Coordinates of C-alpha atoms in Angstrom, one line a residue:
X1 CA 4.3 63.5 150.9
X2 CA 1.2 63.8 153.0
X3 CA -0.8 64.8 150.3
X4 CA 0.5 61.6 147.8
X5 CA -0.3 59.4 150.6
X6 CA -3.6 60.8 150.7
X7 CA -4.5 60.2 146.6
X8 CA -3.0 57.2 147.0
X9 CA -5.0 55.7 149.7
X10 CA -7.9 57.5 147.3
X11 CA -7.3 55.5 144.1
X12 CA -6.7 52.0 146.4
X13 CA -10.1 52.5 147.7
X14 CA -11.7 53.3 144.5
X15 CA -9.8 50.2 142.9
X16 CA -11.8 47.8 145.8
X17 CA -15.1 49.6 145.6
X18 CA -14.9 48.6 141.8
X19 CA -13.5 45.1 142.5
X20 CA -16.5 44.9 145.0
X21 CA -19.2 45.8 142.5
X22 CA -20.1 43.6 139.8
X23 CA -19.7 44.6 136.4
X24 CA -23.0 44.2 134.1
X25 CA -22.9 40.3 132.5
X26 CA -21.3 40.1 129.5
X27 CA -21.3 38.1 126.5
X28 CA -24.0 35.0 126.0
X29 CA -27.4 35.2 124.0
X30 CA -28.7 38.6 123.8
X31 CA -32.4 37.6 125.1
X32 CA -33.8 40.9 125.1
X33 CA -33.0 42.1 121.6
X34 CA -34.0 38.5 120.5
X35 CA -37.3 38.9 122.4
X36 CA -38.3 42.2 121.0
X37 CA -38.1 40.6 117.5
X38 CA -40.4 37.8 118.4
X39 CA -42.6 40.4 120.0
X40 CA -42.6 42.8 117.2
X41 CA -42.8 39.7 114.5
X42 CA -45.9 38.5 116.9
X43 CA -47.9 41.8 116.0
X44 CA -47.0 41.7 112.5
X45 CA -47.9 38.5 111.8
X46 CA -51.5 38.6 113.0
X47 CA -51.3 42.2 110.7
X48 CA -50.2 40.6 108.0
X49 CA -53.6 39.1 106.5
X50 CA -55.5 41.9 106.9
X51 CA -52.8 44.1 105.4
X52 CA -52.2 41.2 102.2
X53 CA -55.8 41.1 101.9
X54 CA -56.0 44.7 101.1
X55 CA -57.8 46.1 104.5
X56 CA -56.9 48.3 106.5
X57 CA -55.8 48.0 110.6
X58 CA -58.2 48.7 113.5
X59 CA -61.3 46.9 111.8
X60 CA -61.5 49.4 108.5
X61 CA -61.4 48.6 104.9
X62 CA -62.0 50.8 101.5
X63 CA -65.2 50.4 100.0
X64 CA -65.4 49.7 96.6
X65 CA -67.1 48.0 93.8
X66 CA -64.0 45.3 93.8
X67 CA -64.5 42.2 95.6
X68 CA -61.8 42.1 98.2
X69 CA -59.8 39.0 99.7
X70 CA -60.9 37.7 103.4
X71 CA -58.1 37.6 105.5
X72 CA -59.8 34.4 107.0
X73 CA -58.8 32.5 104.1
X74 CA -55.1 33.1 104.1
X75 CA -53.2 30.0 105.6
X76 CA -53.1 31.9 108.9
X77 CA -55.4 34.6 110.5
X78 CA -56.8 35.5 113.8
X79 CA -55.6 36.9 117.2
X80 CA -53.9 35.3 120.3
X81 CA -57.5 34.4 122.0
X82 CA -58.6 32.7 118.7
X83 CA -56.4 31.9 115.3
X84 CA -56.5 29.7 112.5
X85 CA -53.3 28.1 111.2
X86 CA -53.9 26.0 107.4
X87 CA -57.2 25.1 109.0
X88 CA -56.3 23.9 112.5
X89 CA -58.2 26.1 115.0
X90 CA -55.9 27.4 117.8
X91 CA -57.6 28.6 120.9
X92 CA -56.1 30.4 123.7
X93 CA -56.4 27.5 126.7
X94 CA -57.4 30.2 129.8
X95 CA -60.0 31.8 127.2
X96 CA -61.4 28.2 125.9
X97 CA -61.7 27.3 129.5
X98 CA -63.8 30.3 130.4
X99 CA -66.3 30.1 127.1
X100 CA -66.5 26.0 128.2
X101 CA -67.7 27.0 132.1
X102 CA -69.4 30.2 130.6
X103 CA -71.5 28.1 128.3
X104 CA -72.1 25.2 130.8
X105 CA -71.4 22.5 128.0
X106 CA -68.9 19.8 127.1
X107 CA -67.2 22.0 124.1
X108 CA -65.2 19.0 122.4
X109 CA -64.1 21.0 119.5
X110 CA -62.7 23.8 122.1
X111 CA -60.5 21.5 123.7
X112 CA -59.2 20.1 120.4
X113 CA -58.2 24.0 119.8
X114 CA -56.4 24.7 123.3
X115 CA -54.7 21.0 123.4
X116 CA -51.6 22.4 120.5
X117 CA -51.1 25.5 122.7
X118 CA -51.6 24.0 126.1
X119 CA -49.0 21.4 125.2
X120 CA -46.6 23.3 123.8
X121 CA -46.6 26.0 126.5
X122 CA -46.8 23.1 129.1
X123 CA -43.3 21.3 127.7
X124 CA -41.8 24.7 127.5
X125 CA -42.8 27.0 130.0
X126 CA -46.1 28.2 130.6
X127 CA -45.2 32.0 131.7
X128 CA -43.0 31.8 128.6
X129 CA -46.2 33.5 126.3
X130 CA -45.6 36.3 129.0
X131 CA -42.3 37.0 128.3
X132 CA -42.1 36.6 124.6
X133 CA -45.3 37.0 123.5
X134 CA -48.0 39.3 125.5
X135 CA -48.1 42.7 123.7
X136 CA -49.1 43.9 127.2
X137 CA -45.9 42.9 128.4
X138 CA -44.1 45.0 125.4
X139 CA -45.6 48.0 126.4
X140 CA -45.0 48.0 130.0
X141 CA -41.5 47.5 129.2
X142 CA -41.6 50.5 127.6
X143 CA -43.5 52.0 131.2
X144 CA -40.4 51.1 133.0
X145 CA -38.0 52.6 130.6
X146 CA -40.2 56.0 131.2
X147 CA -40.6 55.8 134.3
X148 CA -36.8 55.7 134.3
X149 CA -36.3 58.6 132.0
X150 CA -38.8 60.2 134.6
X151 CA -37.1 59.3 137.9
X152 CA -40.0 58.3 139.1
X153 CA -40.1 55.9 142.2
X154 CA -42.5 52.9 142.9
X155 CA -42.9 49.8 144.6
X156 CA -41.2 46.9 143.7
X157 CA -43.9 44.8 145.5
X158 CA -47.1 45.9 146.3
X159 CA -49.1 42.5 146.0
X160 CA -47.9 39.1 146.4
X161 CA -47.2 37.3 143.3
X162 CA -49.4 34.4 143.4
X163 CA -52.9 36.6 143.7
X164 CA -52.9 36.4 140.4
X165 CA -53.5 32.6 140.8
X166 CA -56.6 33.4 142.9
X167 CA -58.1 35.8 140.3
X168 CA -57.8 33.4 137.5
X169 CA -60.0 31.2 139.9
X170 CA -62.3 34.0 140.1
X171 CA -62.7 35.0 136.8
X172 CA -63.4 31.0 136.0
X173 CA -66.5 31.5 138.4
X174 CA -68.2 34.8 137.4
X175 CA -67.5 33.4 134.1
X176 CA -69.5 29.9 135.3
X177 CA -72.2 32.7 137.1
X178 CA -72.7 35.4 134.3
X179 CA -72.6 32.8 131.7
X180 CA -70.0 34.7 129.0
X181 CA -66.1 35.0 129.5
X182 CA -65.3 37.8 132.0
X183 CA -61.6 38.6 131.1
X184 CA -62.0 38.4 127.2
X185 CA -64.7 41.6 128.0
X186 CA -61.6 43.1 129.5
X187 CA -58.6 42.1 128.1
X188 CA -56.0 44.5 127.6
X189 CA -54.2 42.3 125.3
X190 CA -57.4 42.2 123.6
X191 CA -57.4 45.9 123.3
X192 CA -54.0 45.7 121.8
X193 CA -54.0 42.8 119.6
X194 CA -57.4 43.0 118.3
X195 CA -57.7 46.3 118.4
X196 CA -54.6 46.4 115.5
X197 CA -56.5 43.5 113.4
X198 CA -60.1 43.7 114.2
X199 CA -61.1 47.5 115.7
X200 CA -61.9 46.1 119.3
X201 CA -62.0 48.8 121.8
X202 CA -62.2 46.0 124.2
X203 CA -60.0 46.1 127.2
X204 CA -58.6 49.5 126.5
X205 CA -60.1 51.2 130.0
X206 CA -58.6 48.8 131.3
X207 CA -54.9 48.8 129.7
X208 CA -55.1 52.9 130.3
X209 CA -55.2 51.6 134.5
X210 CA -52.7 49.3 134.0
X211 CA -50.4 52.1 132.5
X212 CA -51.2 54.9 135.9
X213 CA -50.5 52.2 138.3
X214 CA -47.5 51.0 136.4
X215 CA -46.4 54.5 136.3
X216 CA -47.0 55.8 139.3
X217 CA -47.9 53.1 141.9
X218 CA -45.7 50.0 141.7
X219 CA -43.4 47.8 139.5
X220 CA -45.0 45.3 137.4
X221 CA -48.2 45.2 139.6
X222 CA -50.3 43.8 136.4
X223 CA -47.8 40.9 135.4
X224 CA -46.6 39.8 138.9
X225 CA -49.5 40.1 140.9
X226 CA -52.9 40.7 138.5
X227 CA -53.2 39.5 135.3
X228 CA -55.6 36.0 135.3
X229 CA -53.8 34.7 132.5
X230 CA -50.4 35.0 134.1
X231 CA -51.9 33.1 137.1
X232 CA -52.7 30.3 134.8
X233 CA -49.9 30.0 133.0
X234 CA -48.2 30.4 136.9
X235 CA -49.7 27.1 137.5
X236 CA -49.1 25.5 134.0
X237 CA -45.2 26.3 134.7
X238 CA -44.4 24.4 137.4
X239 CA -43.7 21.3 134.7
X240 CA -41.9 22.8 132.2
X241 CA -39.0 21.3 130.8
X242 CA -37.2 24.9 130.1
X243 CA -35.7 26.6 133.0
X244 CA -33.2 28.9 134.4
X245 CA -29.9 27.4 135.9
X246 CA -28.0 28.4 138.0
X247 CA -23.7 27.7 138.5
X248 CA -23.3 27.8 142.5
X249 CA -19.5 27.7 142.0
X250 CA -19.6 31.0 140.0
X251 CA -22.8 33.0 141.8
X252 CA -21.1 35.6 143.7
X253 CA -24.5 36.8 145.6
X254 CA -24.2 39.9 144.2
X255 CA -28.7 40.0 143.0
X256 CA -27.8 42.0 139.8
X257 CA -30.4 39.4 138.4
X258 CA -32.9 40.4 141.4
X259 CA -32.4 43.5 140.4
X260 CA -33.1 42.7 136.5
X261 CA -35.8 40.5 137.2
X262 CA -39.6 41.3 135.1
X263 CA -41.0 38.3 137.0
X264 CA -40.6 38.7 140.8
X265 CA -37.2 39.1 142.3
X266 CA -38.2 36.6 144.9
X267 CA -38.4 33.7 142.7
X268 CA -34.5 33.3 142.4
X269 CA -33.7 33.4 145.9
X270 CA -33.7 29.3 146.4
X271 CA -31.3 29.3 143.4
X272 CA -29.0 32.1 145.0
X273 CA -29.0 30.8 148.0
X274 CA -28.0 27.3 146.9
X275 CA -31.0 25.5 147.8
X276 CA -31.7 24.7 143.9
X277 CA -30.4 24.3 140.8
X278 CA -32.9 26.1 138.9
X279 CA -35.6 28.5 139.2
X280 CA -38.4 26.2 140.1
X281 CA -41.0 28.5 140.6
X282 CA -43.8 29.0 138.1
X283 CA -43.9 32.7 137.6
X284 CA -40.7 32.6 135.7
X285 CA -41.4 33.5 131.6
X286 CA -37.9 33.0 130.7
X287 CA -37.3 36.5 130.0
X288 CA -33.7 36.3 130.2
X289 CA -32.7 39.5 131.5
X290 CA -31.2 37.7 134.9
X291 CA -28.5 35.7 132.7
X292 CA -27.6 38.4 130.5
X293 CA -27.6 40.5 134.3
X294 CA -25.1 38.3 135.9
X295 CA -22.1 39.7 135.5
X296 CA -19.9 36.0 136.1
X297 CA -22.6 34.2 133.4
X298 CA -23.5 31.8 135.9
X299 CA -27.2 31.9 135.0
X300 CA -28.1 30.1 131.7
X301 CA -31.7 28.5 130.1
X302 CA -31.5 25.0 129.0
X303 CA -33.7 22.2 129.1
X304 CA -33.7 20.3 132.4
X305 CA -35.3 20.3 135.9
X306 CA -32.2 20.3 137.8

């Protein structure tokens, strides 16, 4: 009898120490499958005129006596600093904004470029090219997953998140002082992305740093705390119309989207805590991985600021 009370009282405390933890969310919009298409589709498509047009990736082509097809004059070509789509120039905003103070000049036609982008990512979400877009972002995704596999344990906060704020400010100035644009001569995501269309070694020492800290020093140092372009599009967030809500009446406190979180774990805690409807902060790229963490669904993204 003793021992039947004893396995009893066993499984009745297993039974509440599953009631107690939260079961991974369930159901909804699978955002992270949907956002390694885009990301994937993002690569391909600024491959795909240099491919069509018969060259080869990394900057090489065959040489031959026939006269070849310029990928410039397909409807679209370029990279994310600079693209062409049926003729309308597209300019990366942060990268305009540094050639304009680098070059000490009213650059009308530059402005005309950014304006598309900086409005769309405005209405949206600025951070939102972070999450769905960078190829930077892609592969460190892939750092955490090894790190994982690794068992290898960093820092979930080694800087704070709005530094990278200050070192957009910064690169604006020795931009202004050394008259020529001081992240696009370091760019990983110019490594990455033109590297594949164009053969730019640019940025890569500085992607291969990213990668060791990553791996060994702290989580998401680059995105959350670095990266100049994050800290503009940081500051372009704070208006967009697409956000993160939250159901009070069905948060059960239990941070599994803390936990899940690619931005900065912090940014959620006015909406856990009730103070908020949404997640207000800028730094939020709309990643998705906290709703489809929640294990009661009462995150969701939808247009509205409260």
């Amino acid at each position: 009898m003793a021992f039947e009370d004893e396995e009893r009282s066993e499984m009745n405390d297993e039974k509440t120490t599953k009631e107690e933890t939260p079961a991974k969310g369930k159901g909804g919009f699978p955002f992270t499958i949907a956002r390694r298409i885009v990301q994937v589709a993002t690569l391909l498509l600024f491959m795909a005129p240099v491919i069509l047009a018969g060259w080869g990736l990394f900057g090489l082509f065959g040489a031959g006596d026939d006269a070849v097809a310029t990928p410039s004059g397909f409807p679209f070509y370029g990279t994310l600093s600079s693209s062409s789509l049926f003729g309308i120039t597209l300019l990366d905003p942060f990268a305009a904004l540094q050639a304009i103070v680098a070059s000490k000049s009213f650059a009308l036609d530059m402005l005309i470029g950014a304006l598309p982008v900086l409005v769309v990512y405005g209405l949206v979400r600025g951070r939102v090219f972070c999450g769905w877009f960078c190829p930077v972002n892609l592969l460190l995704e892939i750092v955490d997953w090894l790190r994982g596999k690794l068992g290898i344990k960093v820092s979930e906060r080694v800087l704070p998140r709005h530094v990278k704020v200050y070192v957009a400010l910064g690169v604006l100035v020795l931009s202004l002082l050394l008259s020529f644009p001081v992240f696009e001569a370091l760019s990983p995501i110019s490594f990455i992305n033109k590297g594949l269309v164009l053969g730019s070694m640019v940025g890569g020492v500085t992607l291969v740093a990213i990668i060791v800290v990553e791996l060994f020093w702290g989580h998401r140092v680059w995105c959350r705390s670095i990266c100049p372009l994050g800290g503009f599009y940081e500051v372009l967030g704070k208006v967009g119309l697409v956000n993160v809500h939250i159901d009070h009446e069905a948060c059960i406190s239990c941070n599994a989207c803390k936990k899940s979180c690619l931005c900065d774990p912090e940014i959620l805690d006015p909406a856990i805590a009730g103070d908020d409807g949404i997640v207000r902060a800028g730094d939020c790229m709309l990643c998705g991985k906290c709703v489809e963490a929640c294990p009661k669904q009462a995150l969701s993204i939808r247009i509205g600021r409260s």
